[in-house]
Tab-separated table of C-alpha atoms and ligand atoms in Angstrom:
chain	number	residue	atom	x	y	z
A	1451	UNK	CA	83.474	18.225	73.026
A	1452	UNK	CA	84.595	15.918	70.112
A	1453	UNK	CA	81.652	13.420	70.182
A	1454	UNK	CA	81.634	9.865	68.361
A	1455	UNK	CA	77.754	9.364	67.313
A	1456	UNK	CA	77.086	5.643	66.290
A	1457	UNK	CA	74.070	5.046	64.614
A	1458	UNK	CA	74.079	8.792	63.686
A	1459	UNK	CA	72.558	8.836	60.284
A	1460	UNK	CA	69.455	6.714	61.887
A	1461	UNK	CA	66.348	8.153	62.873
A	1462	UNK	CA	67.027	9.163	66.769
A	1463	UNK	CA	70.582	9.517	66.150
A	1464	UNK	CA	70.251	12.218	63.324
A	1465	UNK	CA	68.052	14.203	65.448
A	1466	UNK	CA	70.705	14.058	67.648
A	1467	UNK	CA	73.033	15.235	66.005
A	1468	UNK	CA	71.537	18.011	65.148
A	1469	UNK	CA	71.085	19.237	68.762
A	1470	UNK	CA	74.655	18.033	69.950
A	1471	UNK	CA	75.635	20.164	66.738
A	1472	UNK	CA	73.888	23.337	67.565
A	1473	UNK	CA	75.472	23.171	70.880
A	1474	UNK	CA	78.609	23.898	68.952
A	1475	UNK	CA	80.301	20.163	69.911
A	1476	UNK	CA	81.725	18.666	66.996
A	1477	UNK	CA	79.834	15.430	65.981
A	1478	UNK	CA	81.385	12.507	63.922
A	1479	UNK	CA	78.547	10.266	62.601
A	1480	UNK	CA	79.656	6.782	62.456
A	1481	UNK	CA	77.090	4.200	60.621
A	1482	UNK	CA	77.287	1.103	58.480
A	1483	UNK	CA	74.211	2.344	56.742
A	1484	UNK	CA	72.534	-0.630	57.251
A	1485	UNK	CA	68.979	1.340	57.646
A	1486	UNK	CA	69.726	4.486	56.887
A	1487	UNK	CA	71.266	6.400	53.927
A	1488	UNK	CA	74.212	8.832	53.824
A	1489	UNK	CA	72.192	11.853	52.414
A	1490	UNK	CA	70.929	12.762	55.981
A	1491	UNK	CA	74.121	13.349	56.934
A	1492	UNK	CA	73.870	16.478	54.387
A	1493	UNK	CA	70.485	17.190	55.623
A	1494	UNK	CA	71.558	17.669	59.168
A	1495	UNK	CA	74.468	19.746	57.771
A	1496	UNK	CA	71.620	21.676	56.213
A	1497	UNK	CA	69.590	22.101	59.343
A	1498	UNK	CA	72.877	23.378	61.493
A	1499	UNK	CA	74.548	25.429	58.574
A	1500	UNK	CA	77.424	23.487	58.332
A	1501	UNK	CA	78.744	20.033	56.884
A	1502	UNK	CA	78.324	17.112	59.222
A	1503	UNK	CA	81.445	14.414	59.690
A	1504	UNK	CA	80.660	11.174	58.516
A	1505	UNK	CA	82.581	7.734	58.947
A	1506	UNK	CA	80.826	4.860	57.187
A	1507	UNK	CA	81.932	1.543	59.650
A	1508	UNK	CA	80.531	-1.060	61.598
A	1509	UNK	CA	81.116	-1.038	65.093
A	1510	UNK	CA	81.821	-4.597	65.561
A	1511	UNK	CA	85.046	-3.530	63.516
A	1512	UNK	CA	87.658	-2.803	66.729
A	1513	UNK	CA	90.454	-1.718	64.574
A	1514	UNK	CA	88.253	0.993	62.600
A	1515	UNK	CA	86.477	2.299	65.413
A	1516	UNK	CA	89.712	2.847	67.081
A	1517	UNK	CA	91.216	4.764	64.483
A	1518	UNK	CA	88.249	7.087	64.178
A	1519	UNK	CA	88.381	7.679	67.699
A	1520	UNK	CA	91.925	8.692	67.278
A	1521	UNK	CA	92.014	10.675	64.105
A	1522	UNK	CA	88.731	12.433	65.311
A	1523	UNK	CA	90.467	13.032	69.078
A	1524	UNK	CA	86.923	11.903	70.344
A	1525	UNK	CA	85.961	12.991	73.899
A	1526	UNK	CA	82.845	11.353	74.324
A	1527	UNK	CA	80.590	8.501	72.819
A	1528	UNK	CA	76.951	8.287	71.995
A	1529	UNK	CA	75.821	4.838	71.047
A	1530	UNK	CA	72.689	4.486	69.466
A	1531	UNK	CA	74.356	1.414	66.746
A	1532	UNK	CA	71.921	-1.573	66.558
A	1533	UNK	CA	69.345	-3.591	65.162
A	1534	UNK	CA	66.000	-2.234	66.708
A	1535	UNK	CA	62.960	-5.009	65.541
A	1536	UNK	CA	60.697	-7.228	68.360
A	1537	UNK	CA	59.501	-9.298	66.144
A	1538	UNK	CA	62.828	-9.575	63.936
A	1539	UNK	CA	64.685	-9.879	66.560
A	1540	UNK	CA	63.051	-13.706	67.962
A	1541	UNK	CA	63.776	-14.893	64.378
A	1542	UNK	CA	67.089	-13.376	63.756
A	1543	UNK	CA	68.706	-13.782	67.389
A	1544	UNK	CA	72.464	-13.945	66.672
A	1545	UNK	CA	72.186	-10.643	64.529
A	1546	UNK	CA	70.634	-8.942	67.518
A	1547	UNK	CA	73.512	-10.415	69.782
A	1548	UNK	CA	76.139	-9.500	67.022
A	1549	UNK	CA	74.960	-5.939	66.251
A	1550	UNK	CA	74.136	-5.138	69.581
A	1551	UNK	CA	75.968	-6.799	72.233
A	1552	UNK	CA	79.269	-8.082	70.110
A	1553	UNK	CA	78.570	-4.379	68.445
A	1554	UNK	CA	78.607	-3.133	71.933
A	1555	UNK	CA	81.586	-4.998	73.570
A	1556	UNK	CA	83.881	-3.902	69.997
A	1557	UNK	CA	83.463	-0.433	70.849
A	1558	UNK	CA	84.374	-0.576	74.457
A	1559	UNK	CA	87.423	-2.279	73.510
A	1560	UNK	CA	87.896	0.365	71.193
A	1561	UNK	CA	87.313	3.249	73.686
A	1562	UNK	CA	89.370	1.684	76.516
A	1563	UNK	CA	92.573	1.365	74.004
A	1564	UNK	CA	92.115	4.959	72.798
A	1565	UNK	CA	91.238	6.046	77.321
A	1566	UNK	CA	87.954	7.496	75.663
A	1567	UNK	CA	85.612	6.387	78.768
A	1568	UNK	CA	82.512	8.524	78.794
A	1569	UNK	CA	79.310	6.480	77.301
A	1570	UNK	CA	75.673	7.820	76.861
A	1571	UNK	CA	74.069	4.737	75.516
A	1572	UNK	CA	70.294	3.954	74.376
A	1573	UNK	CA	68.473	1.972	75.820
A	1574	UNK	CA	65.035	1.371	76.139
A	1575	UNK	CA	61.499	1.251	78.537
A	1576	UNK	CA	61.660	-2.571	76.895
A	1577	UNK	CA	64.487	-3.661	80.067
A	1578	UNK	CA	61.539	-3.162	82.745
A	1579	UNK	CA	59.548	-6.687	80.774
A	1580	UNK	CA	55.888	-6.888	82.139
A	1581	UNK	CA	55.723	-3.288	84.313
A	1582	UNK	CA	55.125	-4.616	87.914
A	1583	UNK	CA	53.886	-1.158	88.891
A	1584	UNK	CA	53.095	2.689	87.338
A	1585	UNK	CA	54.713	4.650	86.327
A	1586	UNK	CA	57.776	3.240	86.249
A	1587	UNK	CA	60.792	4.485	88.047
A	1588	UNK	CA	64.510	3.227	87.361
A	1589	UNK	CA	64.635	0.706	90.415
A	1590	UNK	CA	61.610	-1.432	88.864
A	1591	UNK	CA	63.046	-4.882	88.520
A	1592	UNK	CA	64.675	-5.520	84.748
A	1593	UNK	CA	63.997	-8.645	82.370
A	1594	UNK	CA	63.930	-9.349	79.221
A	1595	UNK	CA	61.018	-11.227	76.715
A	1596	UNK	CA	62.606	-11.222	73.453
A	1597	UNK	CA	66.264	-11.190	72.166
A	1598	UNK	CA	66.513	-7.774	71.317
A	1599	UNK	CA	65.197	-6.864	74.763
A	1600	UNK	CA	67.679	-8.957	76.251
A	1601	UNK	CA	70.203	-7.288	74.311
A	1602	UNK	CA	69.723	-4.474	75.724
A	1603	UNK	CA	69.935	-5.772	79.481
A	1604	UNK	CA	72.480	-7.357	78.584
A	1605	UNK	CA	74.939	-4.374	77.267
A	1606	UNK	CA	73.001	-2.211	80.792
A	1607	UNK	CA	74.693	-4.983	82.810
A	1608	UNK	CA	77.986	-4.880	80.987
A	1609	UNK	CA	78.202	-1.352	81.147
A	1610	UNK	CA	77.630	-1.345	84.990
A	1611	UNK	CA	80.620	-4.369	85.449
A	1612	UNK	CA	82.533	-1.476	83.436
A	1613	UNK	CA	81.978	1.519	85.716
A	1614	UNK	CA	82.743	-1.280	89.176
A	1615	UNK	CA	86.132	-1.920	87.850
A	1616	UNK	CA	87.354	0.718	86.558
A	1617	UNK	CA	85.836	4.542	87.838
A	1618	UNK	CA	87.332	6.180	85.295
A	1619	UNK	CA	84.437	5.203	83.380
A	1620	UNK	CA	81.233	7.518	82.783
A	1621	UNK	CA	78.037	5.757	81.658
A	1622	UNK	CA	74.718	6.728	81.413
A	1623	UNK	CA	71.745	4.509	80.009
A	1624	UNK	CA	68.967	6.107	78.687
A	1625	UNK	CA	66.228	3.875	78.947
A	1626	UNK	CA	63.798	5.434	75.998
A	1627	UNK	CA	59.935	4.758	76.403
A	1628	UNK	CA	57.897	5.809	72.794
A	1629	UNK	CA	60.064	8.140	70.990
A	1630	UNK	CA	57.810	9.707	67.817
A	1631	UNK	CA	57.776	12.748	65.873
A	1632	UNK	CA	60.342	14.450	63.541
A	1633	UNK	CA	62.370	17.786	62.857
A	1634	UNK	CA	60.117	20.713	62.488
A	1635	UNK	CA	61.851	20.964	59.127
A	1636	UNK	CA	60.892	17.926	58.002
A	1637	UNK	CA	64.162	17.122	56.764
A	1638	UNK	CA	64.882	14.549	58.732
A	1639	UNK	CA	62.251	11.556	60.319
A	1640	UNK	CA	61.182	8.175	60.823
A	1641	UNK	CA	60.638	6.340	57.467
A	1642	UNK	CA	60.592	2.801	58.199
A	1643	UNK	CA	61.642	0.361	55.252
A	1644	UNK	CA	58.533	-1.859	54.461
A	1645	UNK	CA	55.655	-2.212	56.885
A	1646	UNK	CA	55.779	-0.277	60.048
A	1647	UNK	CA	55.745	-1.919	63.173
A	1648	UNK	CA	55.280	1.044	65.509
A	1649	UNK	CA	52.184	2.695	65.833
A	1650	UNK	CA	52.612	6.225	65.072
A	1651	UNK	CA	54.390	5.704	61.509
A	1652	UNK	CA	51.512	3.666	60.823
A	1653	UNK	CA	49.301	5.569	61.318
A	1654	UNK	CA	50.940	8.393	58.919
A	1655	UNK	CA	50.967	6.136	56.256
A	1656	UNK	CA	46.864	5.193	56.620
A	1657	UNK	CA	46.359	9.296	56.680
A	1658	UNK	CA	48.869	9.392	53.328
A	1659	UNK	CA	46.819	6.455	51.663
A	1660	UNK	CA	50.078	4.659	51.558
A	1661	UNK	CA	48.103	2.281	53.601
A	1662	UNK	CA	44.398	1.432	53.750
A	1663	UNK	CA	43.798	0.554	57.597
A	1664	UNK	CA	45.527	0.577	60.617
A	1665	UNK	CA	45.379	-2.537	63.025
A	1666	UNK	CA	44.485	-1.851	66.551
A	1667	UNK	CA	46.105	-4.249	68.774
A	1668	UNK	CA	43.499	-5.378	71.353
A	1669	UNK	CA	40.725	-2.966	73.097
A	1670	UNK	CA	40.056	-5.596	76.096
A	1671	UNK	CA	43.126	-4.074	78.112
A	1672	UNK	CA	42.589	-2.538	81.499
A	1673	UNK	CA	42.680	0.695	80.393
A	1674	UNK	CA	40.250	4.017	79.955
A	1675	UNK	CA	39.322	2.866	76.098
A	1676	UNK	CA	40.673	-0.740	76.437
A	1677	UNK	CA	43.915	-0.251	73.738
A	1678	UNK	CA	46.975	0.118	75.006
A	1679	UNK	CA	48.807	2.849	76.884
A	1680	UNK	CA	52.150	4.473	76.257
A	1681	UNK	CA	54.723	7.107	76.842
A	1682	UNK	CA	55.030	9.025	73.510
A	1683	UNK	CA	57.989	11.281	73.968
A	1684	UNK	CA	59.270	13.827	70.968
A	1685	UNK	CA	62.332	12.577	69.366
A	1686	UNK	CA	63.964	16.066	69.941
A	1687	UNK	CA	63.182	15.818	73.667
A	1688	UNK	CA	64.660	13.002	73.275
A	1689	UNK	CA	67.998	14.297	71.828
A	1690	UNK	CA	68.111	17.322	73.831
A	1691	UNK	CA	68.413	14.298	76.836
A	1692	UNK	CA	71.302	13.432	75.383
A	1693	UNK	CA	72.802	16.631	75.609
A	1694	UNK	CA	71.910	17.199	79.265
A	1695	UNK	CA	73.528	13.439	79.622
A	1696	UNK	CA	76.792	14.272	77.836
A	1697	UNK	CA	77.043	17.372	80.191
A	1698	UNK	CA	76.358	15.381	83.593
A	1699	UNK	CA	78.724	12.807	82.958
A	1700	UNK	CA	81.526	15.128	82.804
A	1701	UNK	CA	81.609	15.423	86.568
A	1702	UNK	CA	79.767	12.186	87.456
A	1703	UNK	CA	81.744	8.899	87.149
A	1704	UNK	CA	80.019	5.924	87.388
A	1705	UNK	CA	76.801	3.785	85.784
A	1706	UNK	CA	74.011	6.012	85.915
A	1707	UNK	CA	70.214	4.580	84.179
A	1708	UNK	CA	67.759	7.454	83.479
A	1709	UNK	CA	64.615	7.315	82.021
A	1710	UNK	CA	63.715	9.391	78.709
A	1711	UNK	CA	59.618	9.384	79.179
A	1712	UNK	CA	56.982	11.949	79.725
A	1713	UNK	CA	54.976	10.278	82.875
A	1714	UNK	CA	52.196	10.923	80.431
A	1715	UNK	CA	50.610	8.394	78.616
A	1716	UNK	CA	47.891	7.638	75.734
A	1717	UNK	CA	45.861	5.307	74.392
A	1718	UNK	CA	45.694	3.994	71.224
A	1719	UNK	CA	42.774	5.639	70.172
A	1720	UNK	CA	43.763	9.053	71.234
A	1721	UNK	CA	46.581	8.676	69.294
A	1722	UNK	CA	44.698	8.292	66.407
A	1723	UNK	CA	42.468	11.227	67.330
A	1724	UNK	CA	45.039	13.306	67.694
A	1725	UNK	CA	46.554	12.646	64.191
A	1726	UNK	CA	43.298	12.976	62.519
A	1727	UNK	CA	42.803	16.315	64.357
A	1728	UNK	CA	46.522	17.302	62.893
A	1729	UNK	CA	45.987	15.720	59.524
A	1730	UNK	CA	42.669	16.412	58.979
A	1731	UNK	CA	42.447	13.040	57.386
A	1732	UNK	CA	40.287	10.177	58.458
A	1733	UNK	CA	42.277	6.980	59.770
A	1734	UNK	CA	40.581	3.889	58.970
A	1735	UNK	CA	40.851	1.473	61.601
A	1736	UNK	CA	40.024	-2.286	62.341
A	1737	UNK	CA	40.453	-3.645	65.997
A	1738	UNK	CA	42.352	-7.093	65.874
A	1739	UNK	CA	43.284	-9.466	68.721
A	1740	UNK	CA	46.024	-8.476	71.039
A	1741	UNK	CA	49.369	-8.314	69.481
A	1742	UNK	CA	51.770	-11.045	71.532
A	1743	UNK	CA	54.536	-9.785	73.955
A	1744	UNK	CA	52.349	-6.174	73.989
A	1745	UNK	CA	51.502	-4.762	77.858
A	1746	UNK	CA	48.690	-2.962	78.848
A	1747	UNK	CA	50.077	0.100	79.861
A	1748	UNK	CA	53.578	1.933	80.381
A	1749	UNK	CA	55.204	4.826	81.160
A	1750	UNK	CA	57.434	6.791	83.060
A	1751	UNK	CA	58.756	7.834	86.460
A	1752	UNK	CA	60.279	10.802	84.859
A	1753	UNK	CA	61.896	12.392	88.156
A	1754	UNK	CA	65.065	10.954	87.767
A	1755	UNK	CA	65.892	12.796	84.806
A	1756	UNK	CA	64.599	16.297	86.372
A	1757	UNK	CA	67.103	15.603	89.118
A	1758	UNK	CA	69.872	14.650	87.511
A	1759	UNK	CA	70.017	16.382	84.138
A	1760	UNK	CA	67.598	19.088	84.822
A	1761	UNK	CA	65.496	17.589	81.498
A	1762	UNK	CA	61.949	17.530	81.116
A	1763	UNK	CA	59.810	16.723	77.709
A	1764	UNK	CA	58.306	19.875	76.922
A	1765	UNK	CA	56.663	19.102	73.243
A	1766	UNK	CA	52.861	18.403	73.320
A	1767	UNK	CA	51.518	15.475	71.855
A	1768	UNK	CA	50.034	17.694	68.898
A	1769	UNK	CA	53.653	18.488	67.770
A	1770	UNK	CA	54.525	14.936	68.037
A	1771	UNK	CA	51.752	14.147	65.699
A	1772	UNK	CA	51.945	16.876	63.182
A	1773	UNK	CA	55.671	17.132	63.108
A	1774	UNK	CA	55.382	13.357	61.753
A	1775	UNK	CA	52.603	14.651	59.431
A	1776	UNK	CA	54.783	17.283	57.806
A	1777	UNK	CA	57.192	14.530	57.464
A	1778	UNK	CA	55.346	12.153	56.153
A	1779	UNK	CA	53.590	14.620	53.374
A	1780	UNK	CA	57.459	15.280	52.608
A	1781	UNK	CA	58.104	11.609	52.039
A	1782	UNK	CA	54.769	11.460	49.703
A	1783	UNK	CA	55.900	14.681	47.748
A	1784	UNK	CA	59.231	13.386	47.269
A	1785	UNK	CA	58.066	9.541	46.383
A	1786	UNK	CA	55.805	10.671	44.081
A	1787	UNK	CA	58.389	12.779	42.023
A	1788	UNK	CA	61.008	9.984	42.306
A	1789	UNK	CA	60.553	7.681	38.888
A	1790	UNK	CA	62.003	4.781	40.594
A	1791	UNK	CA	60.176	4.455	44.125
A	1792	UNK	CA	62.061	1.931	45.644
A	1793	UNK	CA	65.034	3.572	45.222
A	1794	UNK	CA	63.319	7.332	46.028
A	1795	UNK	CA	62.222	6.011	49.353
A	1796	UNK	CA	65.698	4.437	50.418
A	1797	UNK	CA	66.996	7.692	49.453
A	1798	UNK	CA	64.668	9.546	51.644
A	1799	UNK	CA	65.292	7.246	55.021
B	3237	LIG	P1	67.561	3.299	63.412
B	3237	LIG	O1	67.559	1.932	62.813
B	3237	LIG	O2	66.902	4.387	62.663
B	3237	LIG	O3	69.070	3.742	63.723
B	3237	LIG	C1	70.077	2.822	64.069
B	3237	LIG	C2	71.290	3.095	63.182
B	3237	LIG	O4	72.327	2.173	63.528
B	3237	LIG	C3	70.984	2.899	61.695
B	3237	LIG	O5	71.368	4.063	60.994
B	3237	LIG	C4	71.838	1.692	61.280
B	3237	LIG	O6	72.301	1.807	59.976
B	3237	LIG	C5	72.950	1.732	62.317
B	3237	LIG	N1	73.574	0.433	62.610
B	3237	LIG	C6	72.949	-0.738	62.907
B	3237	LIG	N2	73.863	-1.702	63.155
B	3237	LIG	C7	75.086	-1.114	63.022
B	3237	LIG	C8	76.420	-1.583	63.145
B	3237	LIG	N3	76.676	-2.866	63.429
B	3237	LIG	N4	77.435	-0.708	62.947
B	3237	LIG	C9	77.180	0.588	62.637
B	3237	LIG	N5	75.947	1.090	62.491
B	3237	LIG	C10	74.908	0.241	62.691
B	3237	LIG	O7	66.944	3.156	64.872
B	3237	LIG	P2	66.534	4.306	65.919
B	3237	LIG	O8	65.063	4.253	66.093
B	3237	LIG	O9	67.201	5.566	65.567
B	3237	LIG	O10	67.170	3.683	67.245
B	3237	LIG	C11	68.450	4.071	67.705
B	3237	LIG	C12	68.742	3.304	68.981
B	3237	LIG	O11	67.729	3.589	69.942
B	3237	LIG	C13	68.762	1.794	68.811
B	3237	LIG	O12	69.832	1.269	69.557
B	3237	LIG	C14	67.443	1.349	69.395
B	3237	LIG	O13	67.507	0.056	69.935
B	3237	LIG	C15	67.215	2.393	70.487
B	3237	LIG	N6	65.781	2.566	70.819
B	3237	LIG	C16	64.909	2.917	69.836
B	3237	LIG	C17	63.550	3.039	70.137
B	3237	LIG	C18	62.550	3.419	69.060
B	3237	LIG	O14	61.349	3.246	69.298
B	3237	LIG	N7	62.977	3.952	67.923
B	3237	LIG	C19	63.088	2.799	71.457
B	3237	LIG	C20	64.012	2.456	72.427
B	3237	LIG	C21	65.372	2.334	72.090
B	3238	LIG	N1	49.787	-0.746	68.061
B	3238	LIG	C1	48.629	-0.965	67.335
B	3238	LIG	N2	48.750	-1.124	65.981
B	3238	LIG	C2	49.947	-1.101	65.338
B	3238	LIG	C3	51.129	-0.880	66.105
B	3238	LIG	C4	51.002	-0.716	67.458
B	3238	LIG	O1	47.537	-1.009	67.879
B	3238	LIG	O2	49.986	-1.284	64.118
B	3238	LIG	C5	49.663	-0.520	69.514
B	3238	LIG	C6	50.411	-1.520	70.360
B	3238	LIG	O3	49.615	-2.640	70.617
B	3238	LIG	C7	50.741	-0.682	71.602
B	3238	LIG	C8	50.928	0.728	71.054
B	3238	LIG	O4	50.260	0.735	69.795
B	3238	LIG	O5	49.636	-0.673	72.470
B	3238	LIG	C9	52.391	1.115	70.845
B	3238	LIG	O6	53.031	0.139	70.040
B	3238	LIG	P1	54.458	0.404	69.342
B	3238	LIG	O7	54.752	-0.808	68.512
B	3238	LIG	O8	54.458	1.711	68.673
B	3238	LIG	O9	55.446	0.518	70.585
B	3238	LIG	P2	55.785	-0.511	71.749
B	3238	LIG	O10	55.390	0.147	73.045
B	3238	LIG	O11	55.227	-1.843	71.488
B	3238	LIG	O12	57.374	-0.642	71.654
B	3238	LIG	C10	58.253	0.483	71.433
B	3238	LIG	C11	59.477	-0.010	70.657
B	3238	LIG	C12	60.252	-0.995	71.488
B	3238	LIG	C13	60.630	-0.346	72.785
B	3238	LIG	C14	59.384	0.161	73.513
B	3238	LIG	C15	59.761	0.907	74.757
B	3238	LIG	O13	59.057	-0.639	69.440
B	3238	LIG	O14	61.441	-1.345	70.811
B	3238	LIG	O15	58.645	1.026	72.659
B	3238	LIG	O16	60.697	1.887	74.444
B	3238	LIG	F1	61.249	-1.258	73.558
């Protein structure tokens, strides 16, 4: 298949890539580079042995979109395109709407006029809002507490009006839960810009001395250790859901959501047991009140996905944590030799 891969030089959507490419389909990365760079396009070339397409466009721009489609003769589009921050996303609202539902609605247009009308789209574990029960399956009730959450539900619902009027149309949503860890190579990762919201690239950076102390949200929670519980899944279990997706939409029309989780969740301080087991560095860490909009625990109802795609994660928690180790320890090496750090550690995003 000729697949259209927006968002592709980001950090799911390059892993991605990768496994869509070794499946021999012929991937098209389409990104406005707005955080991420256009040297890991190269590095997944370098990873599959051969050069990786690369458009560099927004996908709120119809017109350009189109064309691509057209010139690439695209079969199939995976849609990982957006802006991705909580927090960011209460203070900058309209840029959450425009990237990712105005983002969203452009490409549709763009697909319908070019009768391109199979969708895998990401999603995320953030649609289910305060879990009402565990683990969570894919009929839990959907809300949204923040704008980029609502985002999200929003495009889910859009999609679905889609697939009702029209059943030419072939969506699946992947709602992610925790997605962590990196290629074995360590060419390609999660290096976010500035402080790291999510836990687990935190935590690299307190092992690397890039930072001095981790913050632990909260240890009152209702949980075994009190912190807070999640669904860690391996990125690359994570793409290799895509593929299965791709490959069950060919025959199945319609709106489909599937969770991307594990069923399996840790805590907070396992998490940082586990990387100091990995690293064999110490991670200094302070426990702070709760962090606002944060649940207790989530994770997933995984069956769906068994059923349908015949996917299940298979990576331990011990590769997700030293994967991102070797990753991170590539990010140091590389930082340190680069004179000019800010620019060294756009270059290695
Ligand atoms: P990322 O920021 O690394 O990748 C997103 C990519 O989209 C970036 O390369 C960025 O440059 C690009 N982009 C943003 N707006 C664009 C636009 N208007 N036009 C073209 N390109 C644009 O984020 P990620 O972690 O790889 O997430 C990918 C998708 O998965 C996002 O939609 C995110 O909401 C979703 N998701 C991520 C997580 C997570 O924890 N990482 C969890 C659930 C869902
Ligand atoms: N945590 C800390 N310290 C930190 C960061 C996080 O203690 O510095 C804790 C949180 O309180 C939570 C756990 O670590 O208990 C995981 O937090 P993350 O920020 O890594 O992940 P979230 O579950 O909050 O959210 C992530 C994405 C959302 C997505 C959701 C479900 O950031 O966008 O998973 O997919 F919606």
């Amino acid at each position: 298949m000729n697949i259209l891969l927006t968002g592709g030089t980001g950090y799911i959507g390059s892993h991605v890539a990768v496994v869509l490419s070794e499946m021999s389909h012929r991937v098209v990365l389409y990104d406005n580079l707005s955080n991420s760079v256009r040297t890991v396009a190269d590095r997944i070339g370098e990873i599959v042995g051969k050069s990786c397409e690369f458009v560099r466009g927004d996908i709120r721009d119809t017109d350009f979109l189109q064309k691509a489609l057209r010139e690439y003769e695209i079969d199939a589009v995976v849609h990982l395109a957006g802006l991705k921050a909580v927090g960011e996303s209460v203070d900058k609202p309209i840029e959450y709407y425009s990237n990712n539902v105005q983002g969203t609605i452009s490409l549709l247009e763009a697909m319908k006029a070019e009768d391109v009308k199979r969708l895998v789209f990401s999603s995320s574990a953030t649609v289910y809002g305060q879990p009402q029960y565990l683990p969570i399956d894919e009929s839990h009730p959907t809300s949204a507490t923040n704008p980029y959450g609502r985002s999200k539900l929003h495009i889910e619902e859009m999609l679905g009006d889609l697939a009702i009027s029209d059943p030419d149309w072939h969506v699946a949503c992947l709602r992610y839960f925790n997605p962590v860890g990196a290629h074995e190579t360590a060419l390609l990762g999660e290096n976010p810009s500035g402080k790291p919201n999510n836990l687990v690239p935190f935590i690299a950076q307190v092992a690397s001395g890039t930072r001095a102390v981790l913050s632990v949200f909260g240890d009152d929670y209702d949980t075994s250790d009190g912190t807070g519980l999640r669904d860690y899944i391996h990125v690359m279990d994570l793409a290799e859901g895509h593929a299965l997706a791709l490959q069950f939409l060919v025959d199945n029309a319609g709106w489909h959501a599937i969770n991307l989780g594990t069923g399996q969740a840790y805590s907070v301080l396992e998490m940082i047991k586990s990387f100091e087991h990995v690293s064999g560095r110490k991670i200094a860490f302070e426990v702070m009140p709760r962090r606002s909009g944060d649940v207790a625990a989530c994770y997933a109802d995984a069956e769906k996905a068994r059923n349908l795609l015949g996917w299940t994660a298979t990576r331990t928690l011990e590769n997700m944590c030293s994967s991102t180790w070797h990753f991170q320890q590539t990010v140091d090496k590389y930082t340190a030799q680069c004179p000019k750090q800010p620019e060294c550690d756009k270059a290695r995003r």
